[in-house]
Amino acid sequence: MRTDTAPTPTLLKNYKPPNFKIDSVYLDFDLSQKKTRVKSKMQITRVAAGDLELDGEEINLVSVTVNDKVLSRSNYRLTQNKLILTKLPDQFTLEIENTVDPSANSTLMGLYVSGGRFCTQCEAEGFRRITYYLDRPDAMSVFTVRIEAPKKSYPYLLANGNMIESGDASSTRHYAVWHDPFPKPAYLFALVAGEFDILEDSFTTMSGRHIPLTIYVDPGDAGRAEYAMDALKRSMKWDEEAFGREYDLDRFMIVAVRDFNFGAMENKGLNIFNSSLLLADAKTATDMNFERIESVVAHEYFHNWTGNRITCRDWFQLCLKEGFTVFRDQEFSADQRGAAVQRIKDVRALRGRQFPEDNGPLAHPVRPKEYLKIDNFYTATIYEKGAEVIRVLKTYLGAEKFRQGSDQYFIDRDGTASTIEEFLESFETATGEDLSQFMRWYEQAGTPRLTVTEDRSLTTPTAAHKITFAQKTPPTPGQAGKAPVVLPIKWQLISDDGPVNEPQMTVLTTAEDTVSLPRQTVETTLSVLQDFSAPVILEIERSTQDQLRLMGQDPNAFNRWEAGQALARRLLGNMTKSITTGRTPKADRALLGYCNALRSTLTSTEFDNQFKALCLTLPSHTDILQSAKQSDPLAIEHALNWLSRAVGEHLQSDLLTTYHALESDAPFRPDADSAGRRALRNRCLALLASAKSPVAATLATEQYKTADNMTDEISALVSLTRLGGQRVKHVMDDFYNRWKAKPLVIDKWFSVQSMRHHAGGIDAIRALTEHADYARNNPNRVRSLVGGFAHGNVELFHKLDGSGYRFFTEQVMDMDTRNPSVAARLLGVFEVGRKLDKTRQALIQDELAKVIASKPSKNVLEIAQKMKTG
Ligand code: TRP
Ligand code: ZN
């Protein structure tokens, strides 16, 4: 795991297909926690001259057999991570026997043990930790898998595809044989064995095929999988309607595990989920959890076509499956929960995670050109910007042509390992469009800046009204020059009485372009980039009056929300400056206008509750940090608190009225309307608490005591922690005692603890790492505490004495000894370093130097080096 020599990057331009094709593979597992025996038998055909280089990591090789002849040690080469066979015939049978130790596997890649059960994670390069193989996505093969294990401890034996045989191997042991008829790369392989409770249902496909659906969970948890099952059936239906995609195997299975590196994995026919993204009920899960479960269940299911039936030629093409699949799950959620609200949430996430990446030291194109560790490239850019690029394609082509293009792609590339070029080619074939310039979206890193200026020529009344759109993408590491990209810009002119024209679409393909329209007789504000029609940073001069006009009159819900955000960003920017120079922010007319506009939104009958809740949510800390230069993160935090308080005070009586009006004693339902009601009600409570309104403590205490669902319970808890005082310890202890038997709720407890104010400073956070329930090797727990701390505790993480950064680095380095991919991901928090003041920049650079000097894993090294300057 440790690296001593400088690692060499993998380059896109060096891609070369393998010399051999594995036509079929038979895998035989004899499961045992400490020593699992794996035998593989492969039918192999030569496609080009040369050696066969199989990948392998931390494997004990027992024997290698070619065409029934056991090879002696001098007949193959074994390096640290390759098994090389030379002088092979054109067609042969290769048999390999080896053992692995799943109980010692803390990386959670390959075959490992979680909660006493066996499970696997093979994307991206985990299969090579199971046996020697061509562990690359363009090596597709037909898999048959036999699993044998003790009956009692492992009643369920699962793998991809359809079960073709099962029975007893002895009086205490049993076996199952699974066959997956669809050729697939090794990263989609999965095996699970253990004791589970199951939830069963079924789905009838568009051609009338009856598909049993099974979800496997911890004993006692079957009821908590019902929502996921419902989401699965809705996803299956939606994919048939929206993309014409039908399910293909005879059954579909999902397994929940507690120890998992990411969210979930789309293994063919056998998805494996982090239990946090599968299990939910009213009492233990928030509306946000329900929403995420719905979208991740859909995401993994949609991969069956975009990822599995059509996979990636190499890992540089990762966005081919991830960008497209995120786009598909976003569209699904929009259909389930409302397009405007979904778009707002997606853009918030994009700005919160992808913009900082695209504008920092880790910036990379949606299709990168090189990498050290592919695990480090499961990024917001590949996923979220990858999805935005697909959305731009759809906006540019129109819905109908987009569907023709995607249909064509499924026809052209089914059963293959494909590329971005091939994807776009199918869209060109179907629509006759030339998409060569569009390719730049995949090749250029960095967020384009879109500058919009208006010339109203008020002095010459007959002259036209001109709008000029200009684009420019700033340089990113290793990529100095940028060319214009295809930018579809949706815009409309808005007066105080509403829109004065229909929404317009201008496609900007050059650096600059101007459109002319007749002079307007009334005063208007340009609503531009409606629905966030392209992932850019908009630069436009607007007065407070302009923003307020859009907040009140823009028919495009996204832009109405955005106008409020933009105004809040400006107010917060100014407040941050005041605070930094030692002054207290003052209420001015802009603030008053902002509060009044929020009040109109809050009391309007025109909008749904979820939308109102989003309007009443301030821009994030990250948002403000991104738009500032070298700022003091604590000053930003103060500004945010100051503005929340001002809004809370100003709207106090309306917030209170709304809070009471939204009370409901109807039984809990997780649907979008009910969730919207809770979201707005809890937003009201949070603002009242920010304003330190005297009733806030009473309301929060009462809500905490009487809540019948986790959304209301945890919202009350967070409000109480923000109100501070003696009650905090009491309520945190109470919450812990109530929920100590539910790990997913204890994760929430750790994250609330990690983010709240602690008078004792960093020692209080450090003490949490010694808590009996803290588990250093469980990624969910570590992300809750360490990730929660770094993202959500501005006060302690950014403390000027460096204690927060120091603690964080220690934790990352500790995690790196066990789980490099999770450690590297955590370390990415430092990417905002350059946005901070000079003192903090220097502190972070010291930490990075320490990390690099510690001889970390390749994963951590790659991230640390990119963030380290000079
Ligand atoms: N392909 C998975 C998804 O998009 C994510 C994934 C990639 C993953 N690598 C992983 C999940 C490693 C767990 C562990 O949903
Ligand atoms: Zn995915």
mmCIF file of N, CA, C and O in Angstrom, residues 15 21 26 87 89 176 186 263 325 341 353 467 469 501 609 667 697 815:
data_model
loop_
_atom_site.group_PDB
_atom_site.id
_atom_site.type_symbol
_atom_site.label_atom_id
_atom_site.label_comp_id
_atom_site.label_asym_id
_atom_site.label_seq_id
_atom_site.Cartn_x
_atom_site.Cartn_y
_atom_site.Cartn_z
ATOM 1 N N TYR A 15 -3.658 4.640 -24.391
ATOM 2 C CA TYR A 15 -4.617 3.520 -24.391
ATOM 3 C C TYR A 15 -4.280 2.500 -25.472
ATOM 4 O O TYR A 15 -4.027 2.841 -26.628
ATOM 5 N N LYS A 21 -8.497 -11.859 -25.282
ATOM 6 C CA LYS A 21 -9.888 -11.704 -24.894
ATOM 7 C C LYS A 21 -10.270 -12.896 -24.014
ATOM 8 O O LYS A 21 -9.989 -14.044 -24.363
ATOM 9 N N TYR A 26 -15.043 -18.935 -15.295
ATOM 10 C CA TYR A 26 -15.755 -19.671 -14.263
ATOM 11 C C TYR A 26 -14.992 -19.430 -12.966
ATOM 12 O O TYR A 26 -13.790 -19.692 -12.881
ATOM 13 N N LYS A 87 4.646 -16.485 -24.275
ATOM 14 C CA LYS A 87 4.622 -17.590 -25.247
ATOM 15 C C LYS A 87 3.333 -18.408 -25.149
ATOM 16 O O LYS A 87 3.335 -19.628 -25.026
ATOM 17 N N PRO A 89 -0.359 -19.829 -26.579
ATOM 18 C CA PRO A 89 -0.995 -20.154 -27.865
ATOM 19 C C PRO A 89 -2.124 -19.172 -28.195
ATOM 20 O O PRO A 89 -2.427 -18.286 -27.403
ATOM 21 N N ALA A 176 -24.030 -22.449 -4.286
ATOM 22 C CA ALA A 176 -24.937 -21.911 -5.307
ATOM 23 C C ALA A 176 -24.099 -21.571 -6.530
ATOM 24 O O ALA A 176 -22.934 -21.183 -6.401
ATOM 25 N N ALA A 186 -14.845 -6.834 -15.160
ATOM 26 C CA ALA A 186 -14.694 -7.345 -13.792
ATOM 27 C C ALA A 186 -15.189 -6.362 -12.744
ATOM 28 O O ALA A 186 -15.590 -6.772 -11.652
ATOM 29 N N GLY A 263 -21.499 5.581 -1.959
ATOM 30 C CA GLY A 263 -22.938 5.472 -1.754
ATOM 31 C C GLY A 263 -23.494 4.106 -2.098
ATOM 32 O O GLY A 263 -24.142 3.455 -1.282
ATOM 33 N N THR A 325 -25.679 8.974 -16.181
ATOM 34 C CA THR A 325 -26.561 8.356 -15.190
ATOM 35 C C THR A 325 -27.007 9.365 -14.128
ATOM 36 O O THR A 325 -28.164 9.339 -13.700
ATOM 37 N N VAL A 341 -37.847 22.792 -8.148
ATOM 38 C CA VAL A 341 -37.210 22.513 -6.863
ATOM 39 C C VAL A 341 -36.000 21.596 -7.056
ATOM 40 O O VAL A 341 -34.939 21.791 -6.468
ATOM 41 N N ARG A 353 -20.051 21.787 -4.422
ATOM 42 C CA ARG A 353 -18.969 20.802 -4.526
ATOM 43 C C ARG A 353 -18.168 20.900 -5.818
ATOM 44 O O ARG A 353 -16.956 20.753 -5.818
ATOM 45 N N ILE A 467 -28.165 43.196 -26.273
ATOM 46 C CA ILE A 467 -27.647 42.365 -25.185
ATOM 47 C C ILE A 467 -26.392 41.655 -25.690
ATOM 48 O O ILE A 467 -26.433 40.997 -26.739
ATOM 49 N N PHE A 469 -23.465 38.893 -24.953
ATOM 50 C CA PHE A 469 -23.047 37.737 -24.163
ATOM 51 C C PHE A 469 -21.574 37.468 -24.470
ATOM 52 O O PHE A 469 -21.200 37.390 -25.641
ATOM 53 N N ASN A 501 -41.590 39.589 -22.812
ATOM 54 C CA ASN A 501 -41.497 38.728 -24.000
ATOM 55 C C ASN A 501 -41.499 37.263 -23.584
ATOM 56 O O ASN A 501 -41.484 36.945 -22.398
ATOM 57 N N ASN A 609 -44.400 24.808 -0.705
ATOM 58 C CA ASN A 609 -43.620 24.974 0.523
ATOM 59 C C ASN A 609 -42.128 24.700 0.338
ATOM 60 O O ASN A 609 -41.282 25.371 0.904
ATOM 61 N N PRO A 667 -50.631 11.237 9.841
ATOM 62 C CA PRO A 667 -49.520 10.288 9.963
ATOM 63 C C PRO A 667 -48.407 10.617 8.956
ATOM 64 O O PRO A 667 -48.683 11.152 7.880
ATOM 65 N N ALA A 697 -36.821 28.783 21.723
ATOM 66 C CA ALA A 697 -36.410 27.696 22.618
ATOM 67 C C ALA A 697 -37.606 26.848 23.033
ATOM 68 O O ALA A 697 -37.520 25.611 23.051
ATOM 69 N N MET A 815 -6.630 7.299 8.925
ATOM 70 C CA MET A 815 -7.517 6.581 8.011
ATOM 71 C C MET A 815 -6.728 5.997 6.840
ATOM 72 O O MET A 815 -7.026 4.910 6.354
#
